JSON list of C-alpha atoms and ligand atoms in Angstrom, two decimals:
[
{"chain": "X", "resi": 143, "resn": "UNK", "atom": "CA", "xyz": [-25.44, 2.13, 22.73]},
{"chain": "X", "resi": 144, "resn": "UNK", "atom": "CA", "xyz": [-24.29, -1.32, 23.12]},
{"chain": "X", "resi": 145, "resn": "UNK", "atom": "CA", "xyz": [-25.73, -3.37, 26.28]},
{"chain": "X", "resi": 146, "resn": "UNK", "atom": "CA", "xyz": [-23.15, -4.81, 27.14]},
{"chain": "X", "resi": 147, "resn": "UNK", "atom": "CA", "xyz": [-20.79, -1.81, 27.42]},
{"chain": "X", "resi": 148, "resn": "UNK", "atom": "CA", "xyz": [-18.05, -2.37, 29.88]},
{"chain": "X", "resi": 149, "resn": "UNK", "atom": "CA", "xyz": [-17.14, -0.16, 32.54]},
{"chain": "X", "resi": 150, "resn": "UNK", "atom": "CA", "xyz": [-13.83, 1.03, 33.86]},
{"chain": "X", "resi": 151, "resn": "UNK", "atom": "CA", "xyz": [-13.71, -1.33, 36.77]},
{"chain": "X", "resi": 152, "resn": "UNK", "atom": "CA", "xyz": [-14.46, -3.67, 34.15]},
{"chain": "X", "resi": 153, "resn": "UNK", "atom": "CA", "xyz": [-12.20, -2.87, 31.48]},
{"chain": "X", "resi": 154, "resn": "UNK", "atom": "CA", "xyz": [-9.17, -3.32, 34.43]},
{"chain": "X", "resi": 155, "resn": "UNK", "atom": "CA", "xyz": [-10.71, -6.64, 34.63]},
{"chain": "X", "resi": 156, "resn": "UNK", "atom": "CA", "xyz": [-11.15, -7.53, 30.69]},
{"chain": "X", "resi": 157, "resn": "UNK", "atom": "CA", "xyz": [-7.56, -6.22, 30.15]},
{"chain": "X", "resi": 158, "resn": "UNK", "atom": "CA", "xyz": [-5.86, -8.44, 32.68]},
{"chain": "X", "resi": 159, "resn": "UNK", "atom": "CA", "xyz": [-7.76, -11.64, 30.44]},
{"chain": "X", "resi": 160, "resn": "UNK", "atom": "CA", "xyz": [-7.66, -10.51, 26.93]},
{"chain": "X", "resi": 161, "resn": "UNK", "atom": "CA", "xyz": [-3.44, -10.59, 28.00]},
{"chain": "X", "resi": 162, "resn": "UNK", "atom": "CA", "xyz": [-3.61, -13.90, 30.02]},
{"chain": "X", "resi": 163, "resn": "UNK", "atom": "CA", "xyz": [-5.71, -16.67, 29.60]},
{"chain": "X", "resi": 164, "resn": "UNK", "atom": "CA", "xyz": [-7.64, -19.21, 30.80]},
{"chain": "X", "resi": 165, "resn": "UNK", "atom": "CA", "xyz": [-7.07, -17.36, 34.00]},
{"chain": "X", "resi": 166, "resn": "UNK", "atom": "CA", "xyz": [-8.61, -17.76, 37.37]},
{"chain": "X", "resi": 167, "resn": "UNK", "atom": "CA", "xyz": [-10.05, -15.08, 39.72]},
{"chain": "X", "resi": 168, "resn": "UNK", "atom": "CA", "xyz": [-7.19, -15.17, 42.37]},
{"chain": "X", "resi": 169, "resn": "UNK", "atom": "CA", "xyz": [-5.21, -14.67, 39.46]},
{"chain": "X", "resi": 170, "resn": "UNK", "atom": "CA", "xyz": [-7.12, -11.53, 38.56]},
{"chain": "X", "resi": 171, "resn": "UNK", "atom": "CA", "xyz": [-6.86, -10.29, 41.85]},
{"chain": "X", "resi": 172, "resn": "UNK", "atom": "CA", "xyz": [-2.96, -11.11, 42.32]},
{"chain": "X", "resi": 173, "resn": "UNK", "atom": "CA", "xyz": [-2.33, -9.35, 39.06]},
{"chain": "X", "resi": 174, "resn": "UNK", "atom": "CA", "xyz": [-4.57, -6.20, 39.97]},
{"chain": "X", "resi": 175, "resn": "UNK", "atom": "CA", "xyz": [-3.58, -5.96, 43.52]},
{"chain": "X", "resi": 176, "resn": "UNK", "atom": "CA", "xyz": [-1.41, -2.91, 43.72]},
{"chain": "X", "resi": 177, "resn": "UNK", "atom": "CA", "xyz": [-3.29, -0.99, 41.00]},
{"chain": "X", "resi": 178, "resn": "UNK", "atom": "CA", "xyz": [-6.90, -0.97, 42.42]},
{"chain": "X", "resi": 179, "resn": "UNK", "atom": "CA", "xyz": [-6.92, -3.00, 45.79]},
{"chain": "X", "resi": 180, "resn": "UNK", "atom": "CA", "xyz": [-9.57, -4.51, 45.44]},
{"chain": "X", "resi": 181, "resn": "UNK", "atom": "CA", "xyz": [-10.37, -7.69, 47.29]},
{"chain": "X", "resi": 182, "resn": "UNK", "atom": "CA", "xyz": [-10.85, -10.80, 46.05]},
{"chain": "X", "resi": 183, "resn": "UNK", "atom": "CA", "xyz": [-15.15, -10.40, 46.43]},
{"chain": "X", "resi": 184, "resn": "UNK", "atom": "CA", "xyz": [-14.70, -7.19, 44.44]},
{"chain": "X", "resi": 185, "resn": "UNK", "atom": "CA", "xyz": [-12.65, -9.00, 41.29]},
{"chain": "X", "resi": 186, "resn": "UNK", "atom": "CA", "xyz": [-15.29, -11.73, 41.80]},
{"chain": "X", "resi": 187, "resn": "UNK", "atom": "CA", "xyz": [-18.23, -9.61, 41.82]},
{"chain": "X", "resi": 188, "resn": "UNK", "atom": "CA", "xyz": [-16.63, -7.86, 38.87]},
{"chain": "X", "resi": 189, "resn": "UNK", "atom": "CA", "xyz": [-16.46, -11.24, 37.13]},
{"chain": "X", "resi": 190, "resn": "UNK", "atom": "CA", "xyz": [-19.89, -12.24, 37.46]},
{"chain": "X", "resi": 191, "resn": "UNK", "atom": "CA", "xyz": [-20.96, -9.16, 35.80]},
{"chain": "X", "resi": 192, "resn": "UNK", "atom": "CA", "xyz": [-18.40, -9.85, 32.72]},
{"chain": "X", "resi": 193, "resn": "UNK", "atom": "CA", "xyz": [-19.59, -13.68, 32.66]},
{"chain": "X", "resi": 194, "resn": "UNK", "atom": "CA", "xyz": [-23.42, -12.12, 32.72]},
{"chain": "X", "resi": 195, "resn": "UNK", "atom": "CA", "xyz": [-22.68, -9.97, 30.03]},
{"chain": "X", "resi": 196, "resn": "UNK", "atom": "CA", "xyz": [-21.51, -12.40, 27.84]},
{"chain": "X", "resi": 197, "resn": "UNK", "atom": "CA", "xyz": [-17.84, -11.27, 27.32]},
{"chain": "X", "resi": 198, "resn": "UNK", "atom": "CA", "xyz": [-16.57, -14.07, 29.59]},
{"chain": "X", "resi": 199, "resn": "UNK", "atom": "CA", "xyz": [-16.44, -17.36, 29.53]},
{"chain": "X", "resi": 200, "resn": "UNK", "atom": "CA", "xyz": [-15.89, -19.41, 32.45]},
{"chain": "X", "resi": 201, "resn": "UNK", "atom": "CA", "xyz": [-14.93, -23.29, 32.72]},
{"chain": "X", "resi": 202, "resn": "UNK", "atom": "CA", "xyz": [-14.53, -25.39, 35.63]},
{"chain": "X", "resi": 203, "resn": "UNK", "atom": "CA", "xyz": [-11.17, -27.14, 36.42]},
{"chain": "X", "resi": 204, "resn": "UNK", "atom": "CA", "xyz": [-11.38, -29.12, 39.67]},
{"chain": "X", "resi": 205, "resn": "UNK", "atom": "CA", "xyz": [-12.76, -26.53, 42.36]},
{"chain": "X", "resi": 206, "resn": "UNK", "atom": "CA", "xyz": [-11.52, -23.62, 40.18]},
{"chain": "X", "resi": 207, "resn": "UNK", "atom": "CA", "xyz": [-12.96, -21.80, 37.84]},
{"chain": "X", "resi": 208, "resn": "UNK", "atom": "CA", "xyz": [-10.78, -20.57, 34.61]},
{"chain": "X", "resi": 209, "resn": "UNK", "atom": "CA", "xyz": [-11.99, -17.59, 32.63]},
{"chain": "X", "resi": 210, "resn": "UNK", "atom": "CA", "xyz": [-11.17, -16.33, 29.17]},
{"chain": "X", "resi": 211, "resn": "UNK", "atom": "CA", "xyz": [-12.46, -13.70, 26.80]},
{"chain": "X", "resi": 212, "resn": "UNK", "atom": "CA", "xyz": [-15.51, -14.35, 24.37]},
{"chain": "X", "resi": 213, "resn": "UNK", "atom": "CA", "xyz": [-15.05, -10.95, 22.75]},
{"chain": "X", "resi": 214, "resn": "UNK", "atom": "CA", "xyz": [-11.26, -9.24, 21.48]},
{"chain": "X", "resi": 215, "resn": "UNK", "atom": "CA", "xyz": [-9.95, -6.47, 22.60]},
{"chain": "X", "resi": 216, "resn": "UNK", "atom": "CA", "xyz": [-10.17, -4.65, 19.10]},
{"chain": "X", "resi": 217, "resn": "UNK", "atom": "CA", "xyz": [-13.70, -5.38, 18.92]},
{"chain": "X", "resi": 218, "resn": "UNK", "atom": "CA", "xyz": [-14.26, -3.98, 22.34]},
{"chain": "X", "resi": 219, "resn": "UNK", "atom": "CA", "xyz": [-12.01, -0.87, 21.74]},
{"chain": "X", "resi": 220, "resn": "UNK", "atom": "CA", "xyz": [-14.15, -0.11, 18.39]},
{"chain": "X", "resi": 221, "resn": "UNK", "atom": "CA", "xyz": [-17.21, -0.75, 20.14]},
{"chain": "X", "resi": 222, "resn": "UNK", "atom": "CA", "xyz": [-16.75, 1.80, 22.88]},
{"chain": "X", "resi": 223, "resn": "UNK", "atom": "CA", "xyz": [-15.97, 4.21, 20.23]},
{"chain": "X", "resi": 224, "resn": "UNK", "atom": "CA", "xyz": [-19.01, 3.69, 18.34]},
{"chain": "X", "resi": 225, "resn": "UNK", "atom": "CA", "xyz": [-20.84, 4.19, 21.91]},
{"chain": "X", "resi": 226, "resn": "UNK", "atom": "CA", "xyz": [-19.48, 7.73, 22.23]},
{"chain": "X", "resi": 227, "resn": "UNK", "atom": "CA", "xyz": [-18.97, 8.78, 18.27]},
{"chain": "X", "resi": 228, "resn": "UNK", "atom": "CA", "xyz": [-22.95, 7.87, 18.80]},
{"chain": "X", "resi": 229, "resn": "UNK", "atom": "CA", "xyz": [-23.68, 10.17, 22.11]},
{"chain": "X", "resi": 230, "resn": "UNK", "atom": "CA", "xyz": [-22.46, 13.62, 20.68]},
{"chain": "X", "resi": 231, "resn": "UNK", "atom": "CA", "xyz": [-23.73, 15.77, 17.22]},
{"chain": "X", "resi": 232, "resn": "UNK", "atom": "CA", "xyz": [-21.95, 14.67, 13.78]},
{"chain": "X", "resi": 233, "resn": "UNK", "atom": "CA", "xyz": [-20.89, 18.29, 13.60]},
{"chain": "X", "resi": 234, "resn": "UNK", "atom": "CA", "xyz": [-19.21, 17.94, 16.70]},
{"chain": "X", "resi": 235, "resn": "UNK", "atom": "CA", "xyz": [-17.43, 14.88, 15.63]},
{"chain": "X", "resi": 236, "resn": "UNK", "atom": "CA", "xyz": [-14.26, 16.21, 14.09]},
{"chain": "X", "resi": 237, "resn": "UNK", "atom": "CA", "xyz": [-13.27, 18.67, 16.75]},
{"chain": "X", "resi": 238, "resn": "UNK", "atom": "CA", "xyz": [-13.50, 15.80, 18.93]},
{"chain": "X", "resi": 239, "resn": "UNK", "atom": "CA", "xyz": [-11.45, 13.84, 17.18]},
{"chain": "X", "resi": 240, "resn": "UNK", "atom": "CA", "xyz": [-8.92, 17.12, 17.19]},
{"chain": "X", "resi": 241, "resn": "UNK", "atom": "CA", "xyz": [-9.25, 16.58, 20.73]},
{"chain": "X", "resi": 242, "resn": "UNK", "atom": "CA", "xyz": [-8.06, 13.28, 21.31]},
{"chain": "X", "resi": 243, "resn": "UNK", "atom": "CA", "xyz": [-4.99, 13.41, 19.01]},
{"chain": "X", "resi": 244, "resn": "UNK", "atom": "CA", "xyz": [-4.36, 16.67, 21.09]},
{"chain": "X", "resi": 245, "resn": "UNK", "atom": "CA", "xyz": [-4.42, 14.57, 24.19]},
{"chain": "X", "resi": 246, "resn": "UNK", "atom": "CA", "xyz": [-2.46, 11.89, 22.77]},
{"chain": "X", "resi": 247, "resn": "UNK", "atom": "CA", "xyz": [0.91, 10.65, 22.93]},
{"chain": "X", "resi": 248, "resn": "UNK", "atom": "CA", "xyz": [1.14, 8.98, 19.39]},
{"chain": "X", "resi": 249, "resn": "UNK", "atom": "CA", "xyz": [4.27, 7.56, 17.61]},
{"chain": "X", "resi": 250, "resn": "UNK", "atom": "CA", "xyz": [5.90, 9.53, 14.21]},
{"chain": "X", "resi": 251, "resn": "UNK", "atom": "CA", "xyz": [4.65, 6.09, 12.08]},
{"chain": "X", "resi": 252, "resn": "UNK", "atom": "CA", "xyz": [1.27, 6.25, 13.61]},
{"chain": "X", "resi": 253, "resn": "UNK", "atom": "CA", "xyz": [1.31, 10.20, 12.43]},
{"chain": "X", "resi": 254, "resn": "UNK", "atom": "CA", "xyz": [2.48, 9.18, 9.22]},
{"chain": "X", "resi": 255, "resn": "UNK", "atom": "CA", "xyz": [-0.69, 6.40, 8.92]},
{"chain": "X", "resi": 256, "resn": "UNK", "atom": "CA", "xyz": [-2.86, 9.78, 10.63]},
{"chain": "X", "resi": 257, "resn": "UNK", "atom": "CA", "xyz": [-1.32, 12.08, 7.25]},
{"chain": "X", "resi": 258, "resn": "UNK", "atom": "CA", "xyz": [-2.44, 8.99, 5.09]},
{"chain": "X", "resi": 259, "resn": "UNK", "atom": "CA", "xyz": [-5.79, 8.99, 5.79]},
{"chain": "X", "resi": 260, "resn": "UNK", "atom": "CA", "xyz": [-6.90, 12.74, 6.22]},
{"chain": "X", "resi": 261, "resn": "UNK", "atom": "CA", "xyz": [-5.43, 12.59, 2.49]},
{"chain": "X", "resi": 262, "resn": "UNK", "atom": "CA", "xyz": [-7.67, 10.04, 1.52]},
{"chain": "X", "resi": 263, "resn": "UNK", "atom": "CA", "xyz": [-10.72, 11.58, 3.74]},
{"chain": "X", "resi": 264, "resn": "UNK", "atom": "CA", "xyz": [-10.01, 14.76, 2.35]},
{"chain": "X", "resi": 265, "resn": "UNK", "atom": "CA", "xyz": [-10.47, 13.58, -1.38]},
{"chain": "X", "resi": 266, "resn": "UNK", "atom": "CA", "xyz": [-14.04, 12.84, -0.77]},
{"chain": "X", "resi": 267, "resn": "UNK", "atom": "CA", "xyz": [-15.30, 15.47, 2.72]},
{"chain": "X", "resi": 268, "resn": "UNK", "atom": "CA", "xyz": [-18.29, 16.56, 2.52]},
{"chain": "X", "resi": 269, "resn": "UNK", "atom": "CA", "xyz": [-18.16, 20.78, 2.39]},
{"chain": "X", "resi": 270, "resn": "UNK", "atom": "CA", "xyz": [-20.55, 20.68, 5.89]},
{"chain": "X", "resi": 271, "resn": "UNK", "atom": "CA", "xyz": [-21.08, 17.77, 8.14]},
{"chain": "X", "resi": 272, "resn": "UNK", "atom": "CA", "xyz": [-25.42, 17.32, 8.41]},
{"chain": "X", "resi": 273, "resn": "UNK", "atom": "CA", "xyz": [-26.38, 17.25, 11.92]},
{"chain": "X", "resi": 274, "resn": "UNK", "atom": "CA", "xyz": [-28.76, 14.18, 12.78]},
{"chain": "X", "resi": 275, "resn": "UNK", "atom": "CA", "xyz": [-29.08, 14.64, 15.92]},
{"chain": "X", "resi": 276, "resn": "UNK", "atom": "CA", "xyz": [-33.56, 14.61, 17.75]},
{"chain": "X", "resi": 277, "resn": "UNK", "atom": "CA", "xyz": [-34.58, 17.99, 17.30]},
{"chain": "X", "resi": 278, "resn": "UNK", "atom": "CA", "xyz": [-34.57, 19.50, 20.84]},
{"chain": "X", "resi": 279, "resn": "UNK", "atom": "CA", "xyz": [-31.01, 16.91, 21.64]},
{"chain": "X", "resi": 280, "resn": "UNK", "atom": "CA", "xyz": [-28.81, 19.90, 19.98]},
{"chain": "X", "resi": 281, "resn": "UNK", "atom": "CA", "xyz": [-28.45, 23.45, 18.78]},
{"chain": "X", "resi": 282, "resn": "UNK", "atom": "CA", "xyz": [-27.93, 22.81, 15.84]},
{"chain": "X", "resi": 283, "resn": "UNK", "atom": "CA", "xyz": [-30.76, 24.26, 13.21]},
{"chain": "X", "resi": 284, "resn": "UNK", "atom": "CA", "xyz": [-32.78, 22.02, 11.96]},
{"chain": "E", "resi": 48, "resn": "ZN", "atom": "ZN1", "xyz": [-26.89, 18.00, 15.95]}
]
């Protein structure tokens, strides 16, 4: 698990920055105001946590202070995807990943580019998937 996992108030937050930046908190707030109401302590608050964390940066202009992102949105994106690929059993990995292209909406190209790689993936699967899971974590036999 990563520490410094982001959570969904937070993402809200890290999305608004990663698409405008240096950006200040009333800005935040402005932008997020008919989405989440929150007031301008709560985008604050929800700041501080992001600055703390280490995937914001904040400068001072005058009495102001301007924030940008210290970490990409890709990065971020992969990262929470490691987090959960890492919660559940291997063998339980591809019927996930069924899953979310189930609950998808996804574009014919970025099927094509889908086709593409369960080619290549196919070419070298492994006939089983080994579970790695702590004995006791799964039901898998060990
Ligand atoms: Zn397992």
């Amino acid at each position: 698990m990563h520490e410094n996992q982001i959570s969904p108030s937070e993402w809200e937050i890290m999305r608004v920055v990663w698409t405008t930046h240096p950006i200040t908190s009333k800005e935040i707030n402005d932008i997020l105001k008919e989405k989440k109401e929150w007031k301008l302590a709560t985008t604050k608050t929800l700041i501080g946590r992001l600055v703390k964390k280490g995937l914001l940066s904040t400068e001072q202009k005058g009495r102001k202070y301007e924030y940008s992102p210290l970490v990409s949105e890709k990065e971020s994106i992969d990262e929470s995807i490691d987090d959960l690929l890492d919660q559940m059993c291997d063998t339980k990995v591809g019927r996930s990943v069924e899953t979310i292209l189930e609950k998808s909406v996804v574009s014919k190209s970025d099927l094509e580019r889908l086709e593409a790689l369960i080619e290549k993936k196919k070419a070298d699967a492994p006939k089983e998937v080994k579970c790695t899971c702590t004995p006791g974590q799964c039901s898998c036999v060990h």
